[in-house]
Amino acid sequence: MGSSMKEYRDKILGGSIIKTALWLGLPLMIVQIVEVSCNVADAFWLSKYSDIAMAIPRQAWPPFMFFNALSIALSAANLALISQYVGAKEFSSASKVASRYFTASIILGFLLGIAYIALRPIIFTYIMKVPEEIYDEVFAYAGVIAIDMMISYVVLAYSTILQSIGDTKRPAIVNGATALINIVLDPLMILGLGFFPRLGAIGAALATVISRGIGCFALFLIVEKLYPDLKVRITRDIGIDWIIANLKIGLPVLIMLNSIAKMLQLRLVNIFGVIVATAYS
């Protein structure tokens, strides 16, 4: 038990500091560059669709990040918890924590995705005051991107679990490939090339959901097939000790990532109309 995790543990603890830092950190840096390129591609193709379409995702993302902040806080906490058990050679405890984290991510991702869908009228009408010219499209875009949130919670859980045992390369490859698929799908679904319908910002959201779903399935296969000793399962044994540990480690991260200020900032921008909102985007 624990052969794969032990292999990464020994490689990290026994290797040179600089080489290990590059081996662990370089894949994460590369995937960040690819994901930024994906955002640039989104903006480019939306600008080809209409003059104001770029403003649509910009309106939906601050509330998305508000609901998604919990996944990043959980990631920070469980990266620390799992890697600590791997370092101590307590591989069964690492698997138990990974299963708790995975289960919580599925439940919270689903509940917060539903909450985002249900609270859209309040968020976009009263909190952010989205310009009426793009309100309907922002509303629809947010509904689709809420599905992406549900998947993202699971994707980040799988990625964090793999990173916590020392495998940063495979989740980086999967997430990088996911971003590239998104880049390819963007013009097809935004502009309606070939047999695809012309969907505008909704197409951009659908491209994100499709590519994220593919990435989630790929990460599932990696964890199940390549790491049989890392038993990540849905569990009822969440445990109060795990919850307390997550609060201690993750709560400061959650507070830091709060995006309410961004939503209020956008509200101020939106007062000046859709042209200013687009320019701000």
PDB file of C-alpha atoms in Angstrom:
ATOM      1  CA  MET A   1       0.000   0.000   0.000  1.00  0.00           C
ATOM      2  CA  GLY A   2       1.206   3.481  -0.820  1.00  0.00           C
ATOM      3  CA  SER A   3       3.826   2.548  -3.456  1.00  0.00           C
ATOM      4  CA  SER A   4       3.028   5.406  -5.856  1.00  0.00           C
ATOM      5  CA  MET A   5       2.784   7.962  -3.088  1.00  0.00           C
ATOM      6  CA  LYS A   6       6.016   6.668  -1.555  1.00  0.00           C
ATOM      7  CA  GLU A   7       7.797   7.016  -4.891  1.00  0.00           C
ATOM      8  CA  TYR A   8       6.926  10.712  -5.145  1.00  0.00           C
ATOM      9  CA  ARG A   9       7.684  11.277  -1.465  1.00  0.00           C
ATOM     10  CA  ASP A  10      11.176   9.818  -1.773  1.00  0.00           C
ATOM     11  CA  LYS A  11      11.848  11.776  -4.959  1.00  0.00           C
ATOM     12  CA  ILE A  12      10.869  15.074  -3.322  1.00  0.00           C
ATOM     13  CA  LEU A  13      12.702  14.506  -0.040  1.00  0.00           C
ATOM     14  CA  GLY A  14      15.802  12.990  -1.636  1.00  0.00           C
ATOM     15  CA  GLY A  15      16.271  15.308  -4.621  1.00  0.00           C
ATOM     16  CA  SER A  16      18.041  18.657  -4.885  1.00  0.00           C
ATOM     17  CA  ILE A  17      16.007  21.657  -3.754  1.00  0.00           C
ATOM     18  CA  ILE A  18      16.302  23.616  -7.012  1.00  0.00           C
ATOM     19  CA  LYS A  19      15.554  20.629  -9.243  1.00  0.00           C
ATOM     20  CA  THR A  20      12.567  19.618  -7.107  1.00  0.00           C
ATOM     21  CA  ALA A  21      11.209  23.182  -7.049  1.00  0.00           C
ATOM     22  CA  LEU A  22      11.394  23.380 -10.850  1.00  0.00           C
ATOM     23  CA  TRP A  23       9.915  19.907 -11.265  1.00  0.00           C
ATOM     24  CA  LEU A  24       6.968  20.773  -9.022  1.00  0.00           C
ATOM     25  CA  GLY A  25       6.472  24.413 -10.015  1.00  0.00           C
ATOM     26  CA  LEU A  26       7.175  24.617 -13.746  1.00  0.00           C
ATOM     27  CA  PRO A  27       4.067  22.649 -14.859  1.00  0.00           C
ATOM     28  CA  LEU A  28       1.851  24.938 -12.763  1.00  0.00           C
ATOM     29  CA  MET A  29       3.426  28.032 -14.316  1.00  0.00           C
ATOM     30  CA  ILE A  30       2.938  26.711 -17.847  1.00  0.00           C
ATOM     31  CA  VAL A  31      -0.731  25.858 -17.293  1.00  0.00           C
ATOM     32  CA  GLN A  32      -1.337  29.359 -15.894  1.00  0.00           C
ATOM     33  CA  ILE A  33       0.068  30.834 -19.109  1.00  0.00           C
ATOM     34  CA  VAL A  34      -2.210  28.593 -21.190  1.00  0.00           C
ATOM     35  CA  GLU A  35      -5.267  29.553 -19.114  1.00  0.00           C
ATOM     36  CA  VAL A  36      -4.498  33.262 -19.535  1.00  0.00           C
ATOM     37  CA  SER A  37      -4.286  32.631 -23.285  1.00  0.00           C
ATOM     38  CA  CYS A  38      -7.716  31.007 -23.063  1.00  0.00           C
ATOM     39  CA  ASN A  39      -9.162  34.163 -21.474  1.00  0.00           C
ATOM     40  CA  VAL A  40      -7.570  36.291 -24.196  1.00  0.00           C
ATOM     41  CA  ALA A  41      -9.098  34.008 -26.845  1.00  0.00           C
ATOM     42  CA  ASP A  42     -12.520  34.377 -25.204  1.00  0.00           C
ATOM     43  CA  ALA A  43     -12.254  38.159 -25.333  1.00  0.00           C
ATOM     44  CA  PHE A  44     -10.999  38.153 -28.938  1.00  0.00           C
ATOM     45  CA  TRP A  45     -13.778  35.988 -30.363  1.00  0.00           C
ATOM     46  CA  LEU A  46     -16.472  37.752 -28.351  1.00  0.00           C
ATOM     47  CA  SER A  47     -15.269  41.068 -29.785  1.00  0.00           C
ATOM     48  CA  LYS A  48     -15.809  39.560 -33.244  1.00  0.00           C
ATOM     49  CA  TYR A  49     -19.343  38.564 -32.272  1.00  0.00           C
ATOM     50  CA  SER A  50     -20.470  42.043 -31.148  1.00  0.00           C
ATOM     51  CA  ASP A  51     -19.094  45.292 -29.766  1.00  0.00           C
ATOM     52  CA  ILE A  52     -20.493  44.740 -26.279  1.00  0.00           C
ATOM     53  CA  ALA A  53     -20.255  40.934 -25.924  1.00  0.00           C
ATOM     54  CA  MET A  54     -16.927  41.183 -24.075  1.00  0.00           C
ATOM     55  CA  ALA A  55     -18.746  42.734 -21.120  1.00  0.00           C
ATOM     56  CA  ILE A  56     -20.933  39.672 -20.547  1.00  0.00           C
ATOM     57  CA  PRO A  57     -18.385  37.286 -18.956  1.00  0.00           C
ATOM     58  CA  ARG A  58     -16.905  40.186 -16.989  1.00  0.00           C
ATOM     59  CA  GLN A  59     -20.272  40.708 -15.275  1.00  0.00           C
ATOM     60  CA  ALA A  60     -20.685  37.040 -14.387  1.00  0.00           C
ATOM     61  CA  TRP A  61     -17.197  36.273 -13.067  1.00  0.00           C
ATOM     62  CA  PRO A  62     -17.068  38.268  -9.783  1.00  0.00           C
ATOM     63  CA  PRO A  63     -20.112  36.426  -8.353  1.00  0.00           C
ATOM     64  CA  PHE A  64     -18.698  33.200  -9.805  1.00  0.00           C
ATOM     65  CA  MET A  65     -15.475  33.809  -7.880  1.00  0.00           C
ATOM     66  CA  PHE A  66     -17.493  34.596  -4.747  1.00  0.00           C
ATOM     67  CA  PHE A  67     -19.073  31.137  -4.824  1.00  0.00           C
ATOM     68  CA  ASN A  68     -15.900  29.460  -6.104  1.00  0.00           C
ATOM     69  CA  ALA A  69     -13.642  30.916  -3.394  1.00  0.00           C
ATOM     70  CA  LEU A  70     -14.534  28.051  -1.070  1.00  0.00           C
ATOM     71  CA  SER A  71     -13.025  25.538  -3.507  1.00  0.00           C
ATOM     72  CA  ILE A  72      -9.705  27.417  -3.471  1.00  0.00           C
ATOM     73  CA  ALA A  73      -9.754  27.595   0.330  1.00  0.00           C
ATOM     74  CA  LEU A  74     -10.424  23.854   0.506  1.00  0.00           C
ATOM     75  CA  SER A  75      -7.614  23.272  -1.977  1.00  0.00           C
ATOM     76  CA  ALA A  76      -5.117  25.211   0.145  1.00  0.00           C
ATOM     77  CA  ALA A  77      -6.145  23.389   3.314  1.00  0.00           C
ATOM     78  CA  ASN A  78      -6.141  19.881   1.885  1.00  0.00           C
ATOM     79  CA  LEU A  79      -2.930  20.370  -0.067  1.00  0.00           C
ATOM     80  CA  ALA A  80      -1.310  20.960   3.325  1.00  0.00           C
ATOM     81  CA  LEU A  81      -3.131  18.114   5.085  1.00  0.00           C
ATOM     82  CA  ILE A  82      -2.583  15.413   2.466  1.00  0.00           C
ATOM     83  CA  SER A  83       1.057  16.289   1.768  1.00  0.00           C
ATOM     84  CA  GLN A  84       1.764  16.258   5.497  1.00  0.00           C
ATOM     85  CA  TYR A  85       0.457  12.691   5.771  1.00  0.00           C
ATOM     86  CA  VAL A  86       2.386  11.609   2.677  1.00  0.00           C
ATOM     87  CA  GLY A  87       5.568  13.096   4.159  1.00  0.00           C
ATOM     88  CA  ALA A  88       4.946  11.146   7.380  1.00  0.00           C
ATOM     89  CA  LYS A  89       4.357   7.919   5.373  1.00  0.00           C
ATOM     90  CA  GLU A  90       0.791   7.751   6.706  1.00  0.00           C
ATOM     91  CA  PHE A  91      -0.634   6.833   3.314  1.00  0.00           C
ATOM     92  CA  SER A  92      -3.954   5.471   4.617  1.00  0.00           C
ATOM     93  CA  SER A  93      -4.583   8.777   6.410  1.00  0.00           C
ATOM     94  CA  ALA A  94      -3.708  10.644   3.210  1.00  0.00           C
ATOM     95  CA  SER A  95      -6.299   8.594   1.319  1.00  0.00           C
ATOM     96  CA  LYS A  96      -8.900   9.223   4.032  1.00  0.00           C
ATOM     97  CA  VAL A  97      -8.370  13.002   3.900  1.00  0.00           C
ATOM     98  CA  ALA A  98      -8.431  12.910   0.086  1.00  0.00           C
ATOM     99  CA  SER A  99     -11.785  11.101   0.159  1.00  0.00           C
ATOM    100  CA  ARG A 100     -13.242  13.614   2.614  1.00  0.00           C
ATOM    101  CA  TYR A 101     -12.029  16.497   0.463  1.00  0.00           C
ATOM    102  CA  PHE A 102     -13.373  14.893  -2.712  1.00  0.00           C
ATOM    103  CA  THR A 103     -16.788  14.262  -1.137  1.00  0.00           C
ATOM    104  CA  ALA A 104     -17.043  17.797   0.250  1.00  0.00           C
ATOM    105  CA  SER A 105     -16.068  19.234  -3.143  1.00  0.00           C
ATOM    106  CA  ILE A 106     -18.848  17.354  -4.933  1.00  0.00           C
ATOM    107  CA  ILE A 107     -21.491  18.404  -2.392  1.00  0.00           C
ATOM    108  CA  LEU A 108     -20.394  22.033  -2.073  1.00  0.00           C
ATOM    109  CA  GLY A 109     -19.863  22.455  -5.802  1.00  0.00           C
ATOM    110  CA  PHE A 110     -23.394  21.263  -6.493  1.00  0.00           C
ATOM    111  CA  LEU A 111     -25.018  23.333  -3.731  1.00  0.00           C
ATOM    112  CA  LEU A 112     -23.143  26.545  -4.554  1.00  0.00           C
ATOM    113  CA  GLY A 113     -23.742  26.093  -8.274  1.00  0.00           C
ATOM    114  CA  ILE A 114     -27.471  25.841  -7.581  1.00  0.00           C
ATOM    115  CA  ALA A 115     -27.226  28.860  -5.270  1.00  0.00           C
ATOM    116  CA  TYR A 116     -25.597  30.910  -8.034  1.00  0.00           C
ATOM    117  CA  ILE A 117     -28.360  29.950 -10.462  1.00  0.00           C
ATOM    118  CA  ALA A 118     -31.094  30.782  -7.939  1.00  0.00           C
ATOM    119  CA  LEU A 119     -29.585  34.095  -6.815  1.00  0.00           C
ATOM    120  CA  ARG A 120     -28.918  35.515 -10.285  1.00  0.00           C
ATOM    121  CA  PRO A 121     -31.909  37.925 -10.218  1.00  0.00           C
ATOM    122  CA  ILE A 122     -30.771  39.428  -6.912  1.00  0.00           C
ATOM    123  CA  ILE A 123     -27.088  39.583  -7.869  1.00  0.00           C
ATOM    124  CA  PHE A 124     -27.469  41.094 -11.325  1.00  0.00           C
ATOM    125  CA  THR A 125     -30.496  43.312 -10.668  1.00  0.00           C
ATOM    126  CA  TYR A 126     -29.900  44.730  -7.210  1.00  0.00           C
ATOM    127  CA  ILE A 127     -26.234  44.194  -6.311  1.00  0.00           C
ATOM    128  CA  MET A 128     -24.454  44.766  -9.623  1.00  0.00           C
ATOM    129  CA  LYS A 129     -27.130  46.614 -11.636  1.00  0.00           C
ATOM    130  CA  VAL A 130     -26.141  45.017 -14.939  1.00  0.00           C
ATOM    131  CA  PRO A 131     -26.976  47.282 -17.939  1.00  0.00           C
ATOM    132  CA  GLU A 132     -30.280  46.267 -19.520  1.00  0.00           C
ATOM    133  CA  GLU A 133     -28.682  45.908 -22.985  1.00  0.00           C
ATOM    134  CA  ILE A 134     -26.742  42.837 -21.825  1.00  0.00           C
ATOM    135  CA  TYR A 135     -28.831  41.723 -18.831  1.00  0.00           C
ATOM    136  CA  ASP A 136     -30.509  38.738 -20.511  1.00  0.00           C
ATOM    137  CA  GLU A 137     -27.243  37.435 -21.934  1.00  0.00           C
ATOM    138  CA  VAL A 138     -25.431  37.871 -18.618  1.00  0.00           C
ATOM    139  CA  PHE A 139     -28.272  36.026 -16.886  1.00  0.00           C
ATOM    140  CA  ALA A 140     -28.069  33.128 -19.355  1.00  0.00           C
ATOM    141  CA  TYR A 141     -24.254  33.078 -19.346  1.00  0.00           C
ATOM    142  CA  ALA A 142     -24.201  32.849 -15.549  1.00  0.00           C
ATOM    143  CA  GLY A 143     -26.641  29.932 -15.655  1.00  0.00           C
ATOM    144  CA  VAL A 144     -24.301  27.951 -17.900  1.00  0.00           C
ATOM    145  CA  ILE A 145     -21.134  28.957 -16.070  1.00  0.00           C
ATOM    146  CA  ALA A 146     -22.727  27.776 -12.800  1.00  0.00           C
ATOM    147  CA  ILE A 147     -22.502  24.255 -14.245  1.00  0.00           C
ATOM    148  CA  ASP A 148     -18.815  24.908 -14.844  1.00  0.00           C
ATOM    149  CA  MET A 149     -18.538  25.800 -11.157  1.00  0.00           C
ATOM    150  CA  MET A 150     -19.920  22.407 -10.142  1.00  0.00           C
ATOM    151  CA  ILE A 151     -17.376  20.647 -12.356  1.00  0.00           C
ATOM    152  CA  SER A 152     -14.561  22.993 -11.291  1.00  0.00           C
ATOM    153  CA  TYR A 153     -14.925  21.972  -7.649  1.00  0.00           C
ATOM    154  CA  VAL A 154     -14.261  18.346  -8.625  1.00  0.00           C
ATOM    155  CA  VAL A 155     -11.466  19.232 -11.074  1.00  0.00           C
ATOM    156  CA  LEU A 156      -9.660  21.290  -8.440  1.00  0.00           C
ATOM    157  CA  ALA A 157     -10.100  18.494  -5.897  1.00  0.00           C
ATOM    158  CA  TYR A 158      -8.514  15.919  -8.228  1.00  0.00           C
ATOM    159  CA  SER A 159      -5.725  18.349  -9.183  1.00  0.00           C
ATOM    160  CA  THR A 160      -4.984  19.230  -5.556  1.00  0.00           C
ATOM    161  CA  ILE A 161      -4.920  15.592  -4.472  1.00  0.00           C
ATOM    162  CA  LEU A 162      -2.415  14.732  -7.213  1.00  0.00           C
ATOM    163  CA  GLN A 163      -0.304  17.804  -6.467  1.00  0.00           C
ATOM    164  CA  SER A 164      -0.271  16.978  -2.756  1.00  0.00           C
ATOM    165  CA  ILE A 165       1.475  13.664  -3.413  1.00  0.00           C
ATOM    166  CA  GLY A 166       4.002  15.326  -5.738  1.00  0.00           C
ATOM    167  CA  ASP A 167       2.451  14.798  -9.176  1.00  0.00           C
ATOM    168  CA  THR A 168       2.103  18.304 -10.571  1.00  0.00           C
ATOM    169  CA  LYS A 169       2.812  17.261 -14.159  1.00  0.00           C
ATOM    170  CA  ARG A 170      -0.298  15.225 -14.961  1.00  0.00           C
ATOM    171  CA  PRO A 171      -2.906  17.691 -13.642  1.00  0.00           C
ATOM    172  CA  ALA A 172      -1.012  20.480 -15.418  1.00  0.00           C
ATOM    173  CA  ILE A 173      -1.116  18.547 -18.694  1.00  0.00           C
ATOM    174  CA  VAL A 174      -4.837  17.843 -18.300  1.00  0.00           C
ATOM    175  CA  ASN A 175      -5.722  21.408 -17.323  1.00  0.00           C
ATOM    176  CA  GLY A 176      -3.525  22.801 -20.091  1.00  0.00           C
ATOM    177  CA  ALA A 177      -5.179  20.504 -22.633  1.00  0.00           C
ATOM    178  CA  THR A 178      -8.574  21.560 -21.276  1.00  0.00           C
ATOM    179  CA  ALA A 179      -7.703  25.208 -21.907  1.00  0.00           C
ATOM    180  CA  LEU A 180      -6.515  24.397 -25.437  1.00  0.00           C
ATOM    181  CA  ILE A 181      -9.780  22.549 -26.182  1.00  0.00           C
ATOM    182  CA  ASN A 182     -11.624  25.619 -24.927  1.00  0.00           C
ATOM    183  CA  ILE A 183      -9.582  27.835 -27.256  1.00  0.00           C
ATOM    184  CA  VAL A 184     -10.457  25.591 -30.222  1.00  0.00           C
ATOM    185  CA  LEU A 185     -14.169  25.463 -29.346  1.00  0.00           C
ATOM    186  CA  ASP A 186     -14.494  29.215 -28.744  1.00  0.00           C
ATOM    187  CA  PRO A 187     -14.708  30.443 -32.366  1.00  0.00           C
ATOM    188  CA  LEU A 188     -16.876  27.467 -33.347  1.00  0.00           C
ATOM    189  CA  MET A 189     -19.476  28.050 -30.646  1.00  0.00           C
ATOM    190  CA  ILE A 190     -19.283  31.844 -30.352  1.00  0.00           C
ATOM    191  CA  LEU A 191     -19.411  32.664 -34.068  1.00  0.00           C
ATOM    192  CA  GLY A 192     -21.269  29.551 -35.241  1.00  0.00           C
ATOM    193  CA  LEU A 193     -18.649  28.160 -37.610  1.00  0.00           C
ATOM    194  CA  GLY A 194     -19.416  24.963 -39.514  1.00  0.00           C
ATOM    195  CA  PHE A 195     -22.460  23.127 -38.171  1.00  0.00           C
ATOM    196  CA  PHE A 196     -22.289  24.914 -34.801  1.00  0.00           C
ATOM    197  CA  PRO A 197     -25.017  27.484 -34.012  1.00  0.00           C
ATOM    198  CA  ARG A 198     -24.012  31.119 -33.462  1.00  0.00           C
ATOM    199  CA  LEU A 199     -24.318  31.442 -29.670  1.00  0.00           C
ATOM    200  CA  GLY A 200     -22.172  34.408 -28.686  1.00  0.00           C
ATOM    201  CA  ALA A 201     -21.293  34.577 -24.991  1.00  0.00           C
ATOM    202  CA  ILE A 202     -23.411  31.489 -24.274  1.00  0.00           C
ATOM    203  CA  GLY A 203     -21.172  29.618 -26.708  1.00  0.00           C
ATOM    204  CA  ALA A 204     -18.108  30.718 -24.753  1.00  0.00           C
ATOM    205  CA  ALA A 205     -19.684  29.395 -21.550  1.00  0.00           C
ATOM    206  CA  LEU A 206     -20.640  26.096 -23.191  1.00  0.00           C
ATOM    207  CA  ALA A 207     -17.108  25.699 -24.559  1.00  0.00           C
ATOM    208  CA  THR A 208     -15.801  26.124 -21.020  1.00  0.00           C
ATOM    209  CA  VAL A 209     -18.236  23.551 -19.605  1.00  0.00           C
ATOM    210  CA  ILE A 210     -17.486  20.973 -22.320  1.00  0.00           C
ATOM    211  CA  SER A 211     -13.715  21.304 -22.022  1.00  0.00           C
ATOM    212  CA  ARG A 212     -13.894  21.254 -18.214  1.00  0.00           C
ATOM    213  CA  GLY A 213     -16.004  18.099 -18.294  1.00  0.00           C
ATOM    214  CA  ILE A 214     -13.425  16.388 -20.515  1.00  0.00           C
ATOM    215  CA  GLY A 215     -10.675  17.438 -18.117  1.00  0.00           C
ATOM    216  CA  CYS A 216     -12.622  16.139 -15.121  1.00  0.00           C
ATOM    217  CA  PHE A 217     -13.050  12.725 -16.732  1.00  0.00           C
ATOM    218  CA  ALA A 218      -9.342  12.589 -17.627  1.00  0.00           C
ATOM    219  CA  LEU A 219      -8.331  13.366 -14.038  1.00  0.00           C
ATOM    220  CA  PHE A 220     -10.729  10.698 -12.776  1.00  0.00           C
ATOM    221  CA  LEU A 221      -9.016   8.128 -15.010  1.00  0.00           C
ATOM    222  CA  ILE A 222      -5.554   9.222 -13.857  1.00  0.00           C
ATOM    223  CA  VAL A 223      -6.432   8.881 -10.175  1.00  0.00           C
ATOM    224  CA  GLU A 224      -8.226   5.548 -10.627  1.00  0.00           C
ATOM    225  CA  LYS A 225      -5.843   3.855 -13.069  1.00  0.00           C
ATOM    226  CA  LEU A 226      -2.415   5.223 -12.175  1.00  0.00           C
ATOM    227  CA  TYR A 227      -2.784   5.533  -8.409  1.00  0.00           C
ATOM    228  CA  PRO A 228      -4.564   2.403  -7.143  1.00  0.00           C
ATOM    229  CA  ASP A 229      -3.045   2.997  -3.692  1.00  0.00           C
ATOM    230  CA  LEU A 230      -4.658   6.450  -3.523  1.00  0.00           C
ATOM    231  CA  LYS A 231      -8.202   5.379  -2.749  1.00  0.00           C
ATOM    232  CA  VAL A 232     -10.306   8.483  -3.443  1.00  0.00           C
ATOM    233  CA  ARG A 233     -13.924   7.579  -2.744  1.00  0.00           C
ATOM    234  CA  ILE A 234     -17.172   9.273  -1.756  1.00  0.00           C
ATOM    235  CA  THR A 235     -17.440   8.889   2.006  1.00  0.00           C
ATOM    236  CA  ARG A 236     -19.865   9.632   4.828  1.00  0.00           C
ATOM    237  CA  ASP A 237     -16.975   9.890   7.278  1.00  0.00           C
ATOM    238  CA  ILE A 238     -16.275  13.614   6.977  1.00  0.00           C
ATOM    239  CA  GLY A 239     -15.173  14.008  10.597  1.00  0.00           C
ATOM    240  CA  ILE A 240     -15.240  17.069  12.832  1.00  0.00           C
ATOM    241  CA  ASP A 241     -11.425  17.020  13.065  1.00  0.00           C
ATOM    242  CA  TRP A 242     -11.159  17.433   9.284  1.00  0.00           C
ATOM    243  CA  ILE A 243     -13.685  20.298   9.332  1.00  0.00           C
ATOM    244  CA  ILE A 244     -11.782  22.105  12.111  1.00  0.00           C
ATOM    245  CA  ALA A 245      -8.458  21.668  10.296  1.00  0.00           C
ATOM    246  CA  ASN A 246      -9.981  23.099   7.112  1.00  0.00           C
ATOM    247  CA  LEU A 247     -11.353  26.091   8.994  1.00  0.00           C
ATOM    248  CA  LYS A 248      -7.983  26.819  10.591  1.00  0.00           C
ATOM    249  CA  ILE A 249      -6.052  26.621   7.317  1.00  0.00           C
ATOM    250  CA  GLY A 250      -8.639  27.598   4.726  1.00  0.00           C
ATOM    251  CA  LEU A 251     -10.607  30.397   6.408  1.00  0.00           C
ATOM    252  CA  PRO A 252      -7.891  33.068   5.927  1.00  0.00           C
ATOM    253  CA  VAL A 253      -7.693  32.102   2.245  1.00  0.00           C
ATOM    254  CA  LEU A 254     -11.476  32.328   1.931  1.00  0.00           C
ATOM    255  CA  ILE A 255     -11.518  35.809   3.465  1.00  0.00           C
ATOM    256  CA  MET A 256      -8.691  36.955   1.201  1.00  0.00           C
ATOM    257  CA  LEU A 257     -10.508  35.740  -1.923  1.00  0.00           C
ATOM    258  CA  ASN A 258     -13.823  37.422  -1.117  1.00  0.00           C
ATOM    259  CA  SER A 259     -14.995  39.153  -4.301  1.00  0.00           C
ATOM    260  CA  ILE A 260     -17.795  41.337  -2.892  1.00  0.00           C
ATOM    261  CA  ALA A 261     -15.626  44.420  -3.473  1.00  0.00           C
ATOM    262  CA  LYS A 262     -15.288  43.458  -7.150  1.00  0.00           C
ATOM    263  CA  MET A 263     -19.058  43.175  -7.495  1.00  0.00           C
ATOM    264  CA  LEU A 264     -19.585  46.584  -5.905  1.00  0.00           C
ATOM    265  CA  GLN A 265     -16.867  48.034  -8.117  1.00  0.00           C
ATOM    266  CA  LEU A 266     -18.669  46.699 -11.182  1.00  0.00           C
ATOM    267  CA  ARG A 267     -21.893  48.210  -9.874  1.00  0.00           C
ATOM    268  CA  LEU A 268     -20.236  51.636  -9.958  1.00  0.00           C
ATOM    269  CA  VAL A 269     -18.996  51.009 -13.495  1.00  0.00           C
ATOM    270  CA  ASN A 270     -22.404  49.759 -14.651  1.00  0.00           C
ATOM    271  CA  ILE A 271     -24.061  53.003 -13.559  1.00  0.00           C
ATOM    272  CA  PHE A 272     -22.372  54.681 -16.537  1.00  0.00           C
ATOM    273  CA  GLY A 273     -23.930  52.261 -19.037  1.00  0.00           C
ATOM    274  CA  VAL A 274     -22.998  49.365 -21.268  1.00  0.00           C
ATOM    275  CA  ILE A 275     -20.285  51.217 -23.222  1.00  0.00           C
ATOM    276  CA  VAL A 276     -18.302  51.995 -20.080  1.00  0.00           C
ATOM    277  CA  ALA A 277     -18.916  48.454 -18.784  1.00  0.00           C
ATOM    278  CA  THR A 278     -17.513  47.056 -22.041  1.00  0.00           C
ATOM    279  CA  ALA A 279     -14.489  49.357 -21.924  1.00  0.00           C
ATOM    280  CA  TYR A 280     -13.838  48.272 -18.328  1.00  0.00           C
ATOM    281  CA  SER A 281     -13.914  44.653 -19.457  1.00  0.00           C
TER     282      SER A 281
END
